Coordinates of C-alpha atoms in Angstrom, one line a residue:
M1 CA -15.0 -24.3 18.6
D2 CA -13.7 -21.6 20.9
F3 CA -10.3 -21.5 19.3
L4 CA -11.8 -21.5 15.8
A5 CA -14.0 -18.4 16.8
L6 CA -10.8 -16.7 18.3
F7 CA -8.9 -17.4 14.9
I8 CA -11.7 -15.8 12.9
I9 CA -11.7 -12.8 15.1
Y10 CA -8.0 -12.5 14.7
L11 CA -8.3 -12.5 11.0
L12 CA -11.1 -9.8 11.2
L13 CA -8.9 -7.7 13.4
V14 CA -5.8 -8.0 11.1
L15 CA -8.1 -7.1 8.1
A16 CA -9.6 -4.1 10.0
S17 CA -6.1 -2.8 11.0
V18 CA -4.9 -3.0 7.4
V19 CA -7.9 -1.3 6.2
L20 CA -7.6 1.5 8.7
V21 CA -4.0 2.0 8.1
C22 CA -4.9 2.3 4.3
I23 CA -7.6 4.8 5.1
Y24 CA -5.6 7.0 7.4
S25 CA -2.6 7.0 5.1
G26 CA -4.6 8.3 2.1
R27 CA -6.1 11.6 1.4
K28 CA -8.6 13.1 3.5
Q29 CA -11.3 13.6 0.9
S30 CA -11.0 10.0 -0.6
F31 CA -13.8 7.7 -0.7
P32 CA -12.7 5.6 2.4
A33 CA -12.0 8.9 4.3
R34 CA -15.6 9.9 3.7
G35 CA -16.8 6.6 5.0
L36 CA -14.4 6.9 8.1
S37 CA -15.9 10.4 8.6
C38 CA -19.5 8.9 8.8
I39 CA -18.3 6.3 11.3
T40 CA -16.5 9.1 13.4
Q41 CA -19.9 11.0 13.4
V42 CA -21.7 8.1 14.6
S43 CA -19.3 7.3 17.4
S44 CA -19.2 10.8 18.5
F45 CA -22.4 10.0 20.3
V46 CA -20.9 7.3 22.3
I47 CA -17.2 8.3 22.8
P48 CA -16.6 11.1 25.2
T49 CA -15.4 14.5 23.6
R50 CA -12.1 14.6 25.4
L51 CA -11.1 11.2 24.2
Q52 CA -12.2 12.1 20.7
R53 CA -9.9 15.2 20.7
A54 CA -7.0 13.2 22.1
T55 CA -7.5 10.5 19.4
Q56 CA -7.7 13.1 16.7
R57 CA -4.4 14.8 18.0
V58 CA -2.7 11.4 18.1
L59 CA -3.9 10.5 14.5
H60 CA -2.9 13.9 13.2
R61 CA 0.5 13.5 14.5
L62 CA 0.8 10.1 13.2
F63 CA -0.4 10.7 9.6
H64 CA -0.1 14.4 9.1
T65 CA 3.5 15.0 10.4
R66 CA 6.7 13.2 9.4
S67 CA 7.6 10.5 11.9
C68 CA 9.6 7.4 11.9
L69 CA 6.9 5.5 13.8
F70 CA 5.7 3.5 10.7
I71 CA 9.2 2.7 9.7
V72 CA 9.7 1.1 13.1
L73 CA 6.4 -0.6 12.9
H74 CA 7.3 -1.8 9.3
L75 CA 10.6 -3.1 10.5
A76 CA 9.1 -4.8 13.5
L77 CA 6.5 -6.6 11.4
Q78 CA 9.1 -8.0 9.2
V79 CA 11.3 -9.0 12.2
A80 CA 8.4 -10.9 13.6
V81 CA 7.2 -12.6 10.5
Y82 CA 10.7 -13.6 9.3
G83 CA 11.5 -14.6 12.9
E84 CA 8.7 -17.0 12.9
Y85 CA 9.4 -18.2 9.5
T86 CA 13.1 -18.9 10.2
W87 CA 12.4 -20.4 13.8
E88 CA 9.6 -22.9 12.9
V89 CA 8.5 -23.0 9.4
F90 CA 12.1 -23.1 7.8
G91 CA 13.2 -25.9 10.0
Y92 CA 10.0 -28.1 9.6
C93 CA 10.2 -27.7 5.8
K94 CA 13.7 -28.6 5.7
E95 CA 12.9 -31.9 7.6
M96 CA 10.2 -32.5 5.1
E97 CA 12.9 -32.0 2.3
F98 CA 11.5 -29.0 0.7
S99 CA 13.8 -27.5 -1.9
I100 CA 16.3 -25.3 -0.2
H101 CA 16.3 -22.8 -3.1
Y102 CA 12.6 -22.5 -2.6
L103 CA 12.9 -21.9 1.2
L104 CA 15.7 -19.3 0.7
L105 CA 13.7 -17.3 -1.8
P106 CA 11.8 -15.2 0.9
Y107 CA 15.3 -14.0 2.2
L108 CA 16.4 -13.0 -1.3
L109 CA 13.1 -10.9 -1.7
L110 CA 13.7 -9.5 1.8
A111 CA 17.3 -8.3 0.8
V112 CA 15.9 -6.7 -2.5
N113 CA 12.9 -5.3 -0.8
M114 CA 15.0 -3.6 2.0
G115 CA 17.3 -2.2 -0.5
F116 CA 14.6 -0.4 -2.4
F117 CA 12.8 0.5 0.9
I118 CA 16.0 2.5 1.9
L119 CA 16.2 4.0 -1.6
C120 CA 12.7 5.0 -1.5
S121 CA 13.0 6.7 1.9
V122 CA 16.3 8.6 1.4
T123 CA 15.9 9.7 -2.2
N124 CA 14.8 13.2 -2.9
P125 CA 11.2 12.7 -4.6
G126 CA 11.7 15.8 -6.7
T127 CA 11.4 18.8 -4.2
I128 CA 10.8 22.0 -6.0
T129 CA 12.6 25.2 -4.9
Q130 CA 13.3 28.6 -6.3
S131 CA 16.5 27.6 -7.7
N132 CA 15.5 24.6 -9.7
Q133 CA 11.8 25.5 -10.5
E134 CA 12.8 26.5 -14.1
S135 CA 13.9 23.1 -14.9
F136 CA 10.8 21.5 -13.6
L137 CA 8.5 24.1 -15.3
K138 CA 9.9 22.7 -18.6
A139 CA 9.2 19.1 -17.8
Y140 CA 5.5 18.8 -18.6
A141 CA 2.9 21.0 -20.4
Y142 CA -0.2 22.2 -18.5
D143 CA -3.4 20.5 -19.4
G144 CA -5.4 23.6 -18.7
V145 CA -8.0 21.6 -16.5
M146 CA -6.1 19.9 -13.8
F147 CA -3.1 22.1 -13.8
Q148 CA -3.2 25.7 -14.7
K149 CA -0.4 28.1 -15.7
S150 CA 1.1 30.7 -13.5
T151 CA -0.3 29.0 -10.3
M152 CA 1.9 30.0 -7.2
C153 CA 2.2 28.0 -4.1
P154 CA 1.7 30.3 -1.3
T155 CA 3.8 28.3 1.2
C156 CA 6.9 27.5 -1.0
N157 CA 6.6 30.8 -3.0
V158 CA 7.2 29.1 -6.3
E159 CA 5.4 28.6 -9.5
K160 CA 3.8 25.2 -9.5
P161 CA 4.8 23.1 -12.5
A162 CA 2.3 20.8 -14.1
R163 CA 1.9 17.5 -12.2
S164 CA 3.3 18.9 -9.0
K165 CA 1.6 19.2 -5.6
H166 CA 2.4 20.6 -2.3
C167 CA 2.7 17.9 0.4
S168 CA 1.3 19.2 3.7
V169 CA 3.2 16.6 5.5
C170 CA 6.7 17.3 4.1
N171 CA 5.7 21.0 3.6
N172 CA 7.2 21.0 0.1
C173 CA 6.2 21.0 -3.5
V174 CA 7.0 17.8 -5.3
H175 CA 7.5 17.2 -8.9
R176 CA 5.1 14.7 -10.4
F177 CA 3.6 14.1 -6.9
D178 CA 1.9 10.8 -6.3
H179 CA 1.3 10.6 -2.6
H180 CA 3.1 10.7 0.8
C181 CA 3.8 7.3 2.1
V182 CA 3.9 7.0 5.8
W183 CA 5.6 3.6 5.7
V184 CA 8.8 5.1 4.1
N185 CA 8.3 8.5 5.7
N186 CA 8.8 10.2 2.4
C187 CA 6.8 11.6 -0.5
I188 CA 6.6 9.5 -3.7
G189 CA 7.5 11.8 -6.6
A190 CA 9.4 11.7 -9.8
F191 CA 12.6 10.6 -8.6
N192 CA 11.7 7.8 -6.2
T193 CA 8.5 6.3 -8.0
R194 CA 10.8 3.7 -9.7
Y195 CA 12.0 2.6 -6.2
F196 CA 8.5 2.6 -4.8
F197 CA 7.2 0.6 -7.6
I198 CA 9.8 -2.1 -7.0
Y199 CA 9.6 -2.0 -3.3
L200 CA 5.9 -2.5 -3.4
F201 CA 6.1 -5.5 -5.9
T202 CA 8.7 -7.2 -3.9
L203 CA 6.9 -6.6 -0.7
T204 CA 3.8 -8.3 -2.2
A205 CA 5.9 -11.1 -3.6
M206 CA 7.4 -11.7 0.0
A207 CA 3.9 -11.8 1.6
A208 CA 2.8 -14.2 -1.1
N209 CA 5.7 -16.2 -1.0
L210 CA 5.8 -16.7 2.7
A211 CA 1.9 -17.5 2.4
I212 CA 2.5 -20.3 -0.2
I213 CA 5.4 -21.9 1.7
T214 CA 3.5 -21.9 4.9
A215 CA 0.4 -23.2 3.5
A216 CA 2.4 -25.9 1.6
F217 CA 3.9 -26.9 4.9
L218 CA 0.4 -27.3 6.8
I219 CA -0.9 -29.2 3.8
Q220 CA 1.9 -31.5 3.9
V221 CA 1.3 -32.0 7.6
V222 CA -2.3 -32.9 7.0
L223 CA -1.5 -35.4 4.2
L224 CA 1.2 -37.0 6.1
S225 CA -0.9 -37.4 9.2
N226 CA -3.8 -38.9 7.3
I227 CA -6.1 -36.8 9.7
M228 CA -8.7 -36.3 7.1
L229 CA -9.4 -40.0 7.0
G230 CA -9.9 -40.2 10.7
S231 CA -12.9 -39.1 12.9
Y232 CA -13.4 -37.3 16.2
I233 CA -16.0 -37.4 19.1
D234 CA -17.9 -34.3 19.9
D235 CA -19.1 -33.1 23.5
Q236 CA -22.2 -35.2 23.1
G237 CA -20.2 -38.3 22.5
Q238 CA -21.2 -38.6 18.8
E239 CA -18.4 -39.6 16.2
H240 CA -18.0 -37.3 13.1
A241 CA -15.8 -37.4 10.1
V242 CA -13.1 -34.7 10.1
E243 CA -14.2 -31.6 8.5
I244 CA -12.5 -28.5 7.5
L245 CA -13.6 -26.4 10.5
F246 CA -12.2 -29.3 12.9
L247 CA -9.0 -29.4 10.8
I248 CA -8.4 -25.6 11.1
Q249 CA -9.0 -25.8 14.9
H250 CA -6.6 -28.7 15.0
L251 CA -3.9 -27.0 13.2
F252 CA -4.4 -23.8 15.3
L253 CA -3.8 -25.7 18.4
T254 CA -0.8 -27.6 17.0
F255 CA 0.9 -24.7 15.4
P256 CA -0.6 -21.4 16.8
R257 CA 2.2 -19.0 15.9
I258 CA 2.4 -20.5 12.4
V259 CA -1.4 -20.2 11.7
F260 CA -1.4 -16.7 13.0
M261 CA 1.5 -15.8 10.7
L262 CA -0.4 -17.4 7.8
G263 CA -3.5 -15.5 8.5
F264 CA -1.6 -12.3 8.6
V265 CA 0.5 -12.9 5.4
I266 CA -2.6 -14.0 3.4
V267 CA -4.5 -10.8 4.3
L268 CA -1.4 -8.8 3.6
S269 CA -1.0 -10.5 0.2
L270 CA -4.5 -9.6 -0.7
V271 CA -4.3 -6.1 0.2
L272 CA -1.0 -5.4 -1.3
G273 CA -1.8 -7.3 -4.5
A274 CA -5.0 -5.2 -5.0
Y275 CA -2.7 -2.1 -4.5
C276 CA 0.0 -3.5 -6.9
C277 CA -2.7 -3.8 -9.5
F278 CA -3.9 -0.2 -9.0
T279 CA -0.3 1.1 -9.1
L280 CA 0.5 -0.9 -12.3
Y281 CA -2.6 0.6 -13.9
L282 CA -1.5 4.1 -13.0
A283 CA 2.0 3.4 -14.5
L284 CA 0.6 1.9 -17.7
T285 CA -1.7 5.1 -18.1
N286 CA 0.9 7.6 -16.9
Q287 CA -1.2 8.9 -14.0
T288 CA -0.3 9.5 -10.5
S289 CA -2.5 8.7 -7.5
N290 CA -3.1 12.4 -7.0
E291 CA -4.1 12.9 -10.8
W292 CA -6.3 9.8 -10.7
Y293 CA -8.2 11.1 -7.5
K294 CA -8.6 14.5 -9.1
S295 CA -9.8 13.1 -12.4
R296 CA -12.8 11.4 -10.4
R297 CA -14.0 14.9 -10.0
Y298 CA -14.8 14.9 -13.7
E299 CA -16.5 11.5 -13.5
C300 CA -14.9 10.1 -16.5
S301 CA -12.4 11.0 -19.2
C302 CA -15.1 12.1 -21.6
C303 CA -17.0 14.5 -19.3
Q304 CA -17.2 18.2 -20.1
V305 CA -16.0 20.6 -17.6
L306 CA -17.3 24.2 -17.3
Q307 CA -14.4 26.7 -17.5
P308 CA -14.1 30.5 -17.1
H309 CA -15.9 32.4 -19.9
D310 CA -18.5 29.5 -20.2
R311 CA -16.2 27.5 -22.3
H312 CA -16.7 23.8 -22.3
I313 CA -13.5 21.6 -22.9
V314 CA -13.1 17.9 -22.7
Y315 CA -10.9 16.5 -20.0
R316 CA -8.5 13.8 -21.1
N317 CA -5.0 12.6 -19.9
V318 CA -2.6 14.4 -22.1
Y319 CA 0.4 12.8 -20.4
S320 CA -0.2 9.1 -21.6
Q321 CA 2.0 8.4 -24.7
G322 CA 1.5 4.6 -24.8
V323 CA 2.3 1.7 -22.6
W324 CA 6.1 1.5 -23.4
V325 CA 6.8 5.2 -23.1
N326 CA 4.6 5.5 -20.0
L327 CA 6.6 2.7 -18.2
K328 CA 9.9 4.2 -19.5
E329 CA 9.0 7.6 -17.9
I330 CA 8.7 5.9 -14.5
F331 CA 12.3 4.8 -14.5
K332 CA 13.6 7.9 -16.4
P333 CA 11.4 11.0 -15.5
P334 CA 11.7 14.1 -17.5
T335 CA 13.1 17.2 -16.1
S336 CA 13.8 19.4 -19.1
S337 CA 12.1 20.8 -22.3
E338 CA 13.0 17.8 -24.3
K339 CA 9.9 16.0 -23.1
K340 CA 7.6 18.8 -22.9
K341 CA 4.4 18.2 -24.9
K342 CA 2.0 20.5 -26.5
T343 CA -1.6 20.5 -25.3

């Protein structure tokens, strides 16, 4: 059972790595970040101060400055996964007479995903400058709660349009700012949200598709070998029927790289799938990640917020205009007064 324990530890490490990346790539004051802060405080009693400072500097450089490191890591992971799929899984499945169209689907998804990955990385997300700020100021009305009129950005020296935010990583104000994505090394804003949307969903489809094909291959191996009908003798010399745990250990010993890859893409599929659902929810309700996070301060859409002069108002999302219009806005963001709404 040593190999099974190693496999379980591997899955836990993969999950922990993905969670840590999600935590660090998010905003500082998010719920996961607050949890991470508590863990950091506890670990400060164990980890030497110099090591803590060095770690903080490295993490700050990784997640709060523009860097191509995560793009390289992104590409390296894809090369590793697709290399294993091509080297072993594809050949085995072809021998088992899997449909060739079914086996080629991951490559088609990869081509589409890489295209939108590049578009997402190189497209201007909607950087606001003194020369174009007038156009962006007319795109959305101020809701008076989350976005206030005549608010100046001290860094960019421009008036901040509604739904914009200054990105501390890119050092620019971005129109309809969603978040800064370290994986594409760019902000996600009005003009590349549509590319990010498709990039994220094709990436999820890739991971799920690879997981399904790999799992189907391993299941086929088990069925053809009739291993479930057999038995094994343990260390004490007692005979037992084949169980799931023994089967996993057997597959791990027979196809170690394939099982490792399967564990990785399953965890990745679950994490990306959850994030896809959240992104779709934001798109259907015409919210950005930044706006959703800010709205949590008001607890719910019906909470009353205390404003200056003791005036109570009800916060609500004034930018949602129905599912169809909201989705249309993702692919054709407004930049002029034709879409300006009255609060």
